[in-house]
Coordinates of C-alpha atoms in Angstrom, one line a residue:
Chain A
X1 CA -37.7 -22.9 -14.3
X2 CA -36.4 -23.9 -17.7
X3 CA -32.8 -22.2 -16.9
X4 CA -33.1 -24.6 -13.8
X5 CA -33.7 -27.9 -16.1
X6 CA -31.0 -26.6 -18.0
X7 CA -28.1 -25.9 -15.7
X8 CA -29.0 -29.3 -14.3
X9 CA -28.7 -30.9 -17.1
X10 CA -25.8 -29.2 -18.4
X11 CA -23.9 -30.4 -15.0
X12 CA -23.9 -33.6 -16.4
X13 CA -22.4 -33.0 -20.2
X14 CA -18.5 -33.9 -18.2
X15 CA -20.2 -37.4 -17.0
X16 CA -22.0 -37.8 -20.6
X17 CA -18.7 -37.2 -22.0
X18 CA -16.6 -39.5 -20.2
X19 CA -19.4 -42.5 -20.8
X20 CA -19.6 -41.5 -24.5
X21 CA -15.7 -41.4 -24.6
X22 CA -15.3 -44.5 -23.1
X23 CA -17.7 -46.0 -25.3
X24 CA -16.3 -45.0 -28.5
X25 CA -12.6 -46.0 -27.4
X26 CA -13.6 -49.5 -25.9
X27 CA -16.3 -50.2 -28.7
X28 CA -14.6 -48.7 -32.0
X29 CA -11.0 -47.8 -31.6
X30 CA -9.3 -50.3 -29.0
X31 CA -11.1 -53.6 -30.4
X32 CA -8.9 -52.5 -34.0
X33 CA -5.6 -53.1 -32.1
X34 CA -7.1 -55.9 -30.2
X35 CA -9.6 -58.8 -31.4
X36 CA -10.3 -59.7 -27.4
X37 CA -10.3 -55.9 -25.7
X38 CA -13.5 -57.1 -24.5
X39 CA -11.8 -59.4 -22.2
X40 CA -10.4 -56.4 -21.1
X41 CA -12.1 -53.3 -21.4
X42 CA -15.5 -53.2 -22.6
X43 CA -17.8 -50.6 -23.8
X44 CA -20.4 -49.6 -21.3
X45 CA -23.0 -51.1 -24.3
X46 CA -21.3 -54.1 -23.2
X47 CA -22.1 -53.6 -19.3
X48 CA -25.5 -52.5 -20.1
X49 CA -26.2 -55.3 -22.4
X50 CA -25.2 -58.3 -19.7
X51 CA -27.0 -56.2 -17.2
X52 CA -30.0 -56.8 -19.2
X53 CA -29.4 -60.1 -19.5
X54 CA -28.7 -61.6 -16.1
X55 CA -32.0 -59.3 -15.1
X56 CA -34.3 -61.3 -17.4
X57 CA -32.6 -64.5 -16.6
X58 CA -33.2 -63.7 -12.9
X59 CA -29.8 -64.4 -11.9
X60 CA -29.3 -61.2 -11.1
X61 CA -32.1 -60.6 -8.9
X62 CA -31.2 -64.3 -6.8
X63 CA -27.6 -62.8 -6.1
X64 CA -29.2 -59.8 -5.1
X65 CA -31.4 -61.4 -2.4
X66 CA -29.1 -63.2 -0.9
X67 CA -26.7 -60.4 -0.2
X68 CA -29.5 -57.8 0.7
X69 CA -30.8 -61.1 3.5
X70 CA -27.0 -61.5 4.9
X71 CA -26.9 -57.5 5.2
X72 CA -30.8 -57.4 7.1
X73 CA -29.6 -60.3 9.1
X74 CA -26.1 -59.4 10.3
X75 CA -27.1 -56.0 10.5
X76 CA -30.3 -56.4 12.6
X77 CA -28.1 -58.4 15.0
X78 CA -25.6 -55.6 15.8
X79 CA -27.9 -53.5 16.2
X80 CA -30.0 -55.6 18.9
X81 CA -26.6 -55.9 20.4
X82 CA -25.1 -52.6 19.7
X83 CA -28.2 -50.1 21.1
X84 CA -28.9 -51.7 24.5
X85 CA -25.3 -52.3 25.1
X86 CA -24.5 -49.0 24.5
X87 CA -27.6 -47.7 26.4
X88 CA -26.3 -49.4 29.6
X89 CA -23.1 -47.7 28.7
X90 CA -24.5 -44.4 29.1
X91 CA -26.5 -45.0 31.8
X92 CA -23.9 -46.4 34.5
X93 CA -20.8 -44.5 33.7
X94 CA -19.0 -46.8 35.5
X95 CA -19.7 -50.0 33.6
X96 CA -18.8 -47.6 30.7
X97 CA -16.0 -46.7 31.7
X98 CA -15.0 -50.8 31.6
X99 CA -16.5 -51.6 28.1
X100 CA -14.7 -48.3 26.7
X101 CA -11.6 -49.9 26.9
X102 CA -12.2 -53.2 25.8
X103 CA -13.8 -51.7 22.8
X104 CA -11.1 -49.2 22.5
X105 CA -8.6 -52.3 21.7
X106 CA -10.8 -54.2 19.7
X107 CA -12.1 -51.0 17.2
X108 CA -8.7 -50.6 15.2
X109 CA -9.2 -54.3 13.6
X110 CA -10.3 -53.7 10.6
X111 CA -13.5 -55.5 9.9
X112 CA -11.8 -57.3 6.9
X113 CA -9.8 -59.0 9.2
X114 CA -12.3 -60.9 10.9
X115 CA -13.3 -62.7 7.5
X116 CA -10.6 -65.6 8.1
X117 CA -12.0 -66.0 11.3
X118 CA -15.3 -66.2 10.1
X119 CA -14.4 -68.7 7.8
X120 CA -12.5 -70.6 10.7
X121 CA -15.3 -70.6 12.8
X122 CA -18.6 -71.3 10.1
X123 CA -17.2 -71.9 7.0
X124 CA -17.9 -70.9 3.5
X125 CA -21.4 -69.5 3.4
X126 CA -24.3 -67.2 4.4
X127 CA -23.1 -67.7 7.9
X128 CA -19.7 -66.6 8.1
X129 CA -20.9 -63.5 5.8
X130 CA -23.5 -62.4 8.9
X131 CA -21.2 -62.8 11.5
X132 CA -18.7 -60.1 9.8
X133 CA -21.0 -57.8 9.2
X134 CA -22.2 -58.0 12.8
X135 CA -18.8 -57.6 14.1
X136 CA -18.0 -54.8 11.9
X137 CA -21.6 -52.5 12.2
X138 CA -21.4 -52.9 16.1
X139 CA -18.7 -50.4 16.5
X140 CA -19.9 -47.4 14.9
X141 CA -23.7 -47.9 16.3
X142 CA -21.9 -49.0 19.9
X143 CA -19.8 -46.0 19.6
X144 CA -22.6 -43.5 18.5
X145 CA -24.9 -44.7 21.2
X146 CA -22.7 -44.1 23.9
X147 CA -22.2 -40.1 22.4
X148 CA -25.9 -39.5 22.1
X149 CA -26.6 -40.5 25.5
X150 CA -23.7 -38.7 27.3
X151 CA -24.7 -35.1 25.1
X152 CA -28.2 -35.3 26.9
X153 CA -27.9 -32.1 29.0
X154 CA -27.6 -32.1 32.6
X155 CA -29.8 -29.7 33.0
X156 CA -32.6 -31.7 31.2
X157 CA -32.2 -34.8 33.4
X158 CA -31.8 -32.4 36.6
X159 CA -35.4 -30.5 35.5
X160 CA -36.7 -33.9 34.8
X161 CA -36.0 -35.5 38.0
X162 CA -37.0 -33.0 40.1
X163 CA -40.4 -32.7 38.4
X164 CA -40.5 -36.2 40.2
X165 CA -39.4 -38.5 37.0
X166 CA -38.4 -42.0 38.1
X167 CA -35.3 -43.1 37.0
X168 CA -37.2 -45.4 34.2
X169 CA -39.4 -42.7 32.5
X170 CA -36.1 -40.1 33.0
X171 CA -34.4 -42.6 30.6
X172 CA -37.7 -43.2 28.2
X173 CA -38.9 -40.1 27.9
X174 CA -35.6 -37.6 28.2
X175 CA -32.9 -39.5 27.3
X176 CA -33.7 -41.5 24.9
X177 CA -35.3 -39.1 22.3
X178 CA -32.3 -36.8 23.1
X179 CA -29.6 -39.6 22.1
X180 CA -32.1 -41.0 19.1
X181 CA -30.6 -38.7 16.3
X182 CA -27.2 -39.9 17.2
X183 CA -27.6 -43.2 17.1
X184 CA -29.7 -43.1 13.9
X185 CA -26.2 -41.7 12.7
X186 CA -24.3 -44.9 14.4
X187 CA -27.2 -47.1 12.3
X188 CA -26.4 -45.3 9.1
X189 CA -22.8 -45.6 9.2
X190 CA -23.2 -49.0 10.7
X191 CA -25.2 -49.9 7.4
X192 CA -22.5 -48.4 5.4
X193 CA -19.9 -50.6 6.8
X194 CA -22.2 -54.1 6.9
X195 CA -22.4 -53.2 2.9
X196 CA -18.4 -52.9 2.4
X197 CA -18.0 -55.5 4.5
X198 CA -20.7 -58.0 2.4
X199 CA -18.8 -57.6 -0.7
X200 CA -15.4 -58.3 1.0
X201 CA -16.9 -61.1 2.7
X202 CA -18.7 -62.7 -0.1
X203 CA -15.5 -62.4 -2.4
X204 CA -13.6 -64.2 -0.2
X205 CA -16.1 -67.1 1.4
X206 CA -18.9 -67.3 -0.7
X207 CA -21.3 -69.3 -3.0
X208 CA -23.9 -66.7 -3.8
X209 CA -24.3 -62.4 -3.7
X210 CA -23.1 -59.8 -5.4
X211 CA -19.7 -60.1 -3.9
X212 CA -19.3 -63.4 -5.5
X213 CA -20.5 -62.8 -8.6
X214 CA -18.3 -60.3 -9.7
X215 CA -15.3 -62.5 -8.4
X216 CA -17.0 -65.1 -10.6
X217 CA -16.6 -62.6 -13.7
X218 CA -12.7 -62.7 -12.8
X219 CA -12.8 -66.6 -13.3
X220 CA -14.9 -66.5 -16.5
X221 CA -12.9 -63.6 -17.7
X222 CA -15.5 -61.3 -18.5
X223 CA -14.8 -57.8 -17.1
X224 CA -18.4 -56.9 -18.5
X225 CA -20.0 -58.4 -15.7
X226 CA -17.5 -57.1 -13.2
X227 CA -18.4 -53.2 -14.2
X228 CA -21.9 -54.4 -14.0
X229 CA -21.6 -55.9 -10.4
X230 CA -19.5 -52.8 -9.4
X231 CA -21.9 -50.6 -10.4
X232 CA -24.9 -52.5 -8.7
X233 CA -23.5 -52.6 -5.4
X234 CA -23.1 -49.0 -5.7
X235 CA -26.1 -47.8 -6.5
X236 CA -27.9 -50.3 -4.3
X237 CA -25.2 -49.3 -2.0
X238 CA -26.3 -45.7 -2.6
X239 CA -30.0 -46.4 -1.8
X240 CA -29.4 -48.1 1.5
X241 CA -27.4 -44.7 2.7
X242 CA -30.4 -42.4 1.3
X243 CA -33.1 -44.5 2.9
X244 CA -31.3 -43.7 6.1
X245 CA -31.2 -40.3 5.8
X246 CA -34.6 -40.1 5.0
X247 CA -35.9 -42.1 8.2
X248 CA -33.7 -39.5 9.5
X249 CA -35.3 -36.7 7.8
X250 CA -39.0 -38.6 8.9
X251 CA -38.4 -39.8 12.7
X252 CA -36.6 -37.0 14.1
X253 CA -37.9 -33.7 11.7
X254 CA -37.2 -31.9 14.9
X255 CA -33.3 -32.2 13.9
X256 CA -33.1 -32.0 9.9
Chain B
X1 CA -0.8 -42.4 48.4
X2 CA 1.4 -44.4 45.7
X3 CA -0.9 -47.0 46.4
X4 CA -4.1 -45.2 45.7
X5 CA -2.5 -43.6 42.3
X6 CA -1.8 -47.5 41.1
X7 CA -5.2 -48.5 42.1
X8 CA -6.6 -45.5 39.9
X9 CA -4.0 -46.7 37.5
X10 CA -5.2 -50.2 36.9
X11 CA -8.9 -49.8 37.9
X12 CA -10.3 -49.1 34.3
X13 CA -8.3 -52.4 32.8
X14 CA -10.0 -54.5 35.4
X15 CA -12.5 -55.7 32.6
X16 CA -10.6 -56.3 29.7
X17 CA -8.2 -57.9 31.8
X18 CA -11.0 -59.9 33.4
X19 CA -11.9 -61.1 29.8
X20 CA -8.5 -61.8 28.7
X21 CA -8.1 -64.4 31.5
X22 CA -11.8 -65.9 30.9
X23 CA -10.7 -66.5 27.3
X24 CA -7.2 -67.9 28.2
X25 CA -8.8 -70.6 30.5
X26 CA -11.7 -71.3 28.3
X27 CA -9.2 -71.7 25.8
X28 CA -7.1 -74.1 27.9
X29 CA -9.6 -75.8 29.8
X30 CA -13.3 -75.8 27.7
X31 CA -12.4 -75.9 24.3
X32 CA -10.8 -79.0 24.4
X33 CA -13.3 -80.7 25.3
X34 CA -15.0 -79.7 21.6
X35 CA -12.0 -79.5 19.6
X36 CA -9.5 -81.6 21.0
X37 CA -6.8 -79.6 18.5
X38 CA -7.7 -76.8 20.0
X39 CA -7.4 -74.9 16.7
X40 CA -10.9 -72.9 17.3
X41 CA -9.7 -70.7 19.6
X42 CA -6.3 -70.8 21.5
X43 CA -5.3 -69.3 24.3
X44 CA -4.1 -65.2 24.1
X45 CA -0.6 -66.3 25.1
X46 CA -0.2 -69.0 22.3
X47 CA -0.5 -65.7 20.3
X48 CA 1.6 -63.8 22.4
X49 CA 4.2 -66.6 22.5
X50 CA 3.7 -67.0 18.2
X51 CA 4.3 -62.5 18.1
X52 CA 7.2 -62.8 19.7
X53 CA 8.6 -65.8 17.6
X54 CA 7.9 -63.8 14.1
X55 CA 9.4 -61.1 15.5
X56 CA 12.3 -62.9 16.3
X57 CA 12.6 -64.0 13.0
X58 CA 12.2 -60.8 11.4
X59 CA 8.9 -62.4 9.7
X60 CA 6.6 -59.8 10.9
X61 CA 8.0 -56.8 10.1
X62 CA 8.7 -57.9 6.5
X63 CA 5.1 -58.3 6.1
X64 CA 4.8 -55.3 7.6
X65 CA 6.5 -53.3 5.3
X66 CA 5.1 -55.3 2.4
X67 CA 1.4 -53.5 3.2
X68 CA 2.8 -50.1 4.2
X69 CA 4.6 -49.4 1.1
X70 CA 1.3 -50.8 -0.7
X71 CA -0.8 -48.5 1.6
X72 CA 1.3 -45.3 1.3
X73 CA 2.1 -45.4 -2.5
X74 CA -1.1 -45.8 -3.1
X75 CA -2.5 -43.0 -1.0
X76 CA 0.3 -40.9 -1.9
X77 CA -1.0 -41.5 -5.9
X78 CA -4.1 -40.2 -4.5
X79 CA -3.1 -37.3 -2.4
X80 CA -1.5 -35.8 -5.7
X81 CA -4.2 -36.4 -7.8
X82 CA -7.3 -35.8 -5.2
X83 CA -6.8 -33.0 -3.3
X84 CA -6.0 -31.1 -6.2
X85 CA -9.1 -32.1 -7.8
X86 CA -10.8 -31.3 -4.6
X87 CA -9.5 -27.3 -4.0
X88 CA -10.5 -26.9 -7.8
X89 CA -14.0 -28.1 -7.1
X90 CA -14.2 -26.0 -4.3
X91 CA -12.9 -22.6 -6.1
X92 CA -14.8 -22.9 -9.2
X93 CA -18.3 -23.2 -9.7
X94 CA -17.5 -25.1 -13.2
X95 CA -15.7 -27.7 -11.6
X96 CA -17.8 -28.3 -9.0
X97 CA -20.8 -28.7 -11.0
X98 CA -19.1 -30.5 -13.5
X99 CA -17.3 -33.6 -11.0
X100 CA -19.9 -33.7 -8.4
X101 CA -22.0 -36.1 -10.5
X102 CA -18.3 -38.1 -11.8
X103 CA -17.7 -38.4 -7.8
X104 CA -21.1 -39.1 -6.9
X105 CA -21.2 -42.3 -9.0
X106 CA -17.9 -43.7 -8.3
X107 CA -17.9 -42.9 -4.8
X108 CA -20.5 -45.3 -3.5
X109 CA -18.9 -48.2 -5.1
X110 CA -17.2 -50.0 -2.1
X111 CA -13.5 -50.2 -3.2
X112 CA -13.2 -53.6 -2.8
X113 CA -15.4 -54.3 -5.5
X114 CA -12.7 -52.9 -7.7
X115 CA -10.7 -56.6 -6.5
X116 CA -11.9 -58.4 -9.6
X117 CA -11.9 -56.2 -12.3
X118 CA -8.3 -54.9 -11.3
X119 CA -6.9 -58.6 -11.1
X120 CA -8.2 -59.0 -14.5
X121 CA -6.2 -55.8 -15.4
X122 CA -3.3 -56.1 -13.7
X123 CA -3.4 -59.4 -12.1
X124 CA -1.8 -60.9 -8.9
X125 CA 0.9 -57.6 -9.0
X126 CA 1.6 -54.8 -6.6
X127 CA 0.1 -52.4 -9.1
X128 CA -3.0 -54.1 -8.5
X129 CA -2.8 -53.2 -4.7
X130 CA -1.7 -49.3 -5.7
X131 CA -4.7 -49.0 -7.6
X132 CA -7.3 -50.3 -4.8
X133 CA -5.9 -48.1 -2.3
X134 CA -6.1 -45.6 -4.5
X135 CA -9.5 -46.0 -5.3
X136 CA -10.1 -46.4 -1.8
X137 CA -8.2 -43.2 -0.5
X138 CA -9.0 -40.5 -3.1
X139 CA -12.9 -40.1 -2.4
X140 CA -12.4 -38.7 1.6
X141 CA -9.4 -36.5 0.1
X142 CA -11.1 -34.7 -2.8
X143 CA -14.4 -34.3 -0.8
X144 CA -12.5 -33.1 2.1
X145 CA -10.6 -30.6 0.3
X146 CA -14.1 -29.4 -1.3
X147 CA -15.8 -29.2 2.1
X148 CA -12.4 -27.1 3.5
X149 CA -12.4 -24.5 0.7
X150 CA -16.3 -24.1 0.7
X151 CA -16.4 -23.4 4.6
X152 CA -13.6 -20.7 4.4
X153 CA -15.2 -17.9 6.5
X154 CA -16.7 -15.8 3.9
X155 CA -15.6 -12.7 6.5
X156 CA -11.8 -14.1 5.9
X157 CA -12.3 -13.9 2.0
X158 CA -14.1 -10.0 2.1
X159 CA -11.3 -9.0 4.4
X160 CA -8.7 -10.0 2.4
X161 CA -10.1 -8.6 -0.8
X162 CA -10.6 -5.3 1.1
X163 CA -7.0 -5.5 1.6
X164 CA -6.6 -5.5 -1.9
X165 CA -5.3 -9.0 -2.2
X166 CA -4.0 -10.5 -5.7
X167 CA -5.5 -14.0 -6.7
X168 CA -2.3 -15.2 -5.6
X169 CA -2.5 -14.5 -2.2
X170 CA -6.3 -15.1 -2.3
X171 CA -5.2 -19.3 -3.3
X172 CA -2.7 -18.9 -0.6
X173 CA -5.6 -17.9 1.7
X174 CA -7.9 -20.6 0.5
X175 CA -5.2 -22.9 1.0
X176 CA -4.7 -22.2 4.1
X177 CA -7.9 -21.6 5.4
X178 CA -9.4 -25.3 4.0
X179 CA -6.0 -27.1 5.5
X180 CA -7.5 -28.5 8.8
X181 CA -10.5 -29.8 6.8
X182 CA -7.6 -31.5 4.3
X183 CA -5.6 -32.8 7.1
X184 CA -8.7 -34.2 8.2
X185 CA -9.2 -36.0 5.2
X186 CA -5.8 -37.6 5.0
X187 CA -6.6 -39.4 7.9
X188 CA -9.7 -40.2 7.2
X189 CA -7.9 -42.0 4.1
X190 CA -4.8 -43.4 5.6
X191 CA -7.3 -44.9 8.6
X192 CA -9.1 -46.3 5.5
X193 CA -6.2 -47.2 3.4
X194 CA -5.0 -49.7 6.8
X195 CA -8.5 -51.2 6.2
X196 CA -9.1 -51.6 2.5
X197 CA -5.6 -53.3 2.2
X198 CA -6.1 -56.4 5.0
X199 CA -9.0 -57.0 2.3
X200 CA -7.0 -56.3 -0.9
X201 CA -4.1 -58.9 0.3
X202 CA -6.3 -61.5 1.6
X203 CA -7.7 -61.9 -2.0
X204 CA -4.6 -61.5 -3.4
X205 CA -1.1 -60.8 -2.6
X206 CA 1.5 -63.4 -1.2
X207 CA 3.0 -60.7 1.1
X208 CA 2.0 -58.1 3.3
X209 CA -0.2 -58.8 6.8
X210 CA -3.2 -59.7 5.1
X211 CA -1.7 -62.6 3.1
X212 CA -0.5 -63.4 6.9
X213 CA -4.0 -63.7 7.9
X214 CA -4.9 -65.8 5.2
X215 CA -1.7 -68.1 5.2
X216 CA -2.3 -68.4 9.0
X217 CA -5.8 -70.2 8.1
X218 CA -4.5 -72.5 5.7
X219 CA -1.3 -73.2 7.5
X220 CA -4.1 -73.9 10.8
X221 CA -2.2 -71.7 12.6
X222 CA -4.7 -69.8 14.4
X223 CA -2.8 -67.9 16.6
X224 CA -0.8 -66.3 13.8
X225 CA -4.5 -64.8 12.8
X226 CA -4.1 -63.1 16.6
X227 CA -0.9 -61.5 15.6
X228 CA -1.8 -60.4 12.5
X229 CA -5.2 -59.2 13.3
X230 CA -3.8 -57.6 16.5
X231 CA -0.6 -56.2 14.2
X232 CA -2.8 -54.5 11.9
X233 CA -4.7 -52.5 14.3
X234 CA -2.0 -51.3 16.2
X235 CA -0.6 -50.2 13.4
X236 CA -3.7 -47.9 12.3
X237 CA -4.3 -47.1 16.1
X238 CA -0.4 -45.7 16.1
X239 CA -0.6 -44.0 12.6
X240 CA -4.2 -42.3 13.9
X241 CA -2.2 -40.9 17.3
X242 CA 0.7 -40.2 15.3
X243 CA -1.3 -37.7 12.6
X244 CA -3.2 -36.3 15.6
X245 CA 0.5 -35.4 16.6
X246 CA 1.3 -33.9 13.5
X247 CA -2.1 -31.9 12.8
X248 CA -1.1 -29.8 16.2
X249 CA 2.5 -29.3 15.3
X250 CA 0.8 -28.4 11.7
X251 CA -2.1 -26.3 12.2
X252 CA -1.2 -25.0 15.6
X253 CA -4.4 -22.3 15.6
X254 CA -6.8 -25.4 15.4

């Protein structure tokens, strides 16, 4: 148990390093060759210290909101779109067969690239930040949809049908929980994607989020804030991909 | 029976060519209506017609080569560094132990948010754009490289040290046991690098295809944004089909 702690916590003296490193070069040594190094590099004190302070003056927590709401938003749409469409996808091969190519020509856009049109279409705001992030999580949820219902088994719909399954309760009750894990894989990466896609969006068009305020620290020159911001949208960024896991882990235990 | 084979032929295009005629007539004859410039949304052909003009002009393809050299310096930066880094990790427990938590905090950071702090470092420069694809590229290489070398088949390693193999010819193994799962990984990263960079150059960059994009919008030349957008992912689409080539002419036993 106490070798346990220990190797853990030795695993992180190369990360302690680097942080302890970095503060001693941007805090001590740098700011002697350079009165305003913290306009360019600053110590992780410094990060830590407006961290603290755009927490307390809740400024922080506002741009947080707002990005999180675009993200529930945007991403709840795709996936009202994204799970029946790719249902019906699945379940009439032929009408699959039709969509597969349309999607096939429209999936190698990058997302990023529908931000101009976003803009064109809605403008600078909360708006044009949803509708990215729809268009870009549809595709991997779509696409993941469409794979978990074609891996249902044959023989599963075959047994089910002729135990005298309707058509409706074949779909509800066989392959439907037989596709779920995959498209609980398309949702995650989806969410992955709508979070990427936020901060492009809200650097570009934007009055509020994260994405915006760490473009703001570019304009007020304070790199501090920019580390800060980085670092938020990653761990928040972090916590969206783990809470999907772990409705993974708690819907289908069948599968982990 | 050449008949039937062109029917077969066309049949799965019937949709999207369906849609592509709804949008040019609602573009023709609905939007107006709205938007009398008909900047919205114009026709598919307006965009076809506007491809074929920049390509004329040799406008597109200087943009064009504007984001590739951005897109494969930058992954190339990150290929030498990362995939190093990642066959370390996966041979030695130190390594491993020691850089899992390094990449497990950088990693989730999208690497777009790396825009402003970079343009405060380098500013509006191509280094700036280097240093975002690499950022963006390295994460999929080192942990791809880690994943190859950990899934060796340990039977391939015993055999080998039965054989009485030196630790040369064990890293030779390794190497090139874990190279599917590396290839892998450099597409993974070139697919992303085509991404991250539409992104990096619409924020800032006054060349390359996503500086196209955004001049398109201000200019209100919508159907530019078609070409662009359109260029782009033909571009990643051919480079994907193109490594797919390579990975079989590569790693034949895959």
């Amino acid at each position: 148990m106490g070798s346990k702690l220990l190797r853990l916590i030795s695993s992180f003296s190369l990360l302690a390093a680097i942080l302890i490193g970095w503060e001693i070069v941007a805090g001590t040594i740098y700011p002697k060759y350079n009165a305003t190094s913290v306009n360019i590099f600053p110590p992780p004190s410094a990060v830590l210290g407006i961290f603290w302070d755009l927490l307390r003056s809740g400024e922080l927590v506002t741009h947080t909101l707002a990005s999180m709401a675009r993200v529930a938003v945007g991403f709840g749409i795709a996936t009202l779109i994204a799970v029946p469409l790719g249902l019906s996808m699945g379940a009439w091969p032929a009408w699959g067969e039709q969509m597969r190519v349309v999607i096939e020509v429209l999936r190698p856009i990058p997302p990023f690239a529908w931000i101009p049109f976003g803009l064109l279409w809605f403008g600078v705001g909360p708006e044009q930040t949803v509708f990215v992030i729809v268009i870009s999580s549809i595709f991997p949820i779509l696409m993941n949809t469409v794979a978990g219902v074609e891996q249902v088994e044959p023989v599963l719909k075959r047994s089910a049908l002729s135990l005298g399954a309707s058509k409706l309760r074949l779909f509800i009750n066989v392959v439907l929980p037989r596709a779920l894990p995959q498209i609980i894989v398309g949702l995650r990466i989806g969410l992955g994607f709508a979070w990427m896609v936020l901060v492009a969006s809200e650097l570009i068009g934007s009055t509020a989020g994260l994405g915006y305020l760490i473009l703001d620290s570019r304009n007020l020159g304070l790199p501090s804030l920019a580390f800060m911001g980085m670092f938020v949208i990653g761990i928040i960024g972090y916590l969206l991909d783990a809470g999907m896991r772990w409705l993974e882990r708690v819907l289908l235990p069948w599968n982990a | 029976m050449e008949r039937i084979d062109l029917v077969g032929r066309v049949r799965p295009f019937l949709l999207l060519g369906f849609l592509i005629i709804l949008w040019e007539l609602f573009s023709r004859f609905v939007v107006p209506h709205y938007d009398p410039s008909g900047l919205s949304l114009p026709p598919p052909s307006a965009g076809i017609a506007d491809a074929i003009n920049l390509m004329k002009q040799g406008y597109l393809h200087q943009h064009v080569i504007a984001s590739a050299r951005r897109v494969y310096l930058g992954f190339a930066l990150a290929a030498v560094i990362g995939i190093p880094i990642g066959i370390l990790m996966g041979m030695f427990d130190l390594a491993r132990r020691q850089l899992n938590p390094v990449v497990g905090i950088l990693r989730p950071i999208p690497p777009v948010a790396w825009i402003p702090i970079t343009l405060l470092w380098f500013g509006v420069t191509d280094k700036q754009q280097y240093f975002i694809i690499f950022i963006g590229t390295i994460f999929p290489l080192i942990l791809h490289a880690v994943a190859g070398v950990r899934t060796v088949d340990p039977v391939l390693i015993r055999a080998a040290r039965s054989l009485g193999a030196d630790s040369g010819a064990m890293f030779r193994l390794l190497l090139t046991a874990s190279l599917p799962m590396i290839f892998l990984g450099i597409r993974i990263a070139l697919g992303l690098g085509w991404f991250i960079i539409v992104a990096s150059e619409m924020v800032s960059a006054s060349t390359g295809l996503g500086f196209l994009i955004t001049e398109a919008r201000t200019a209100m030349l919508t159907e530019r944004m078609y070409v662009g957008m359109f260029a782009i992912g033909f571009i990643g689409y051919a480079q994907d089909r193109l490594l797919v080539w390579l990975e079989r002419k590569i790693i034949p036993w895959k």
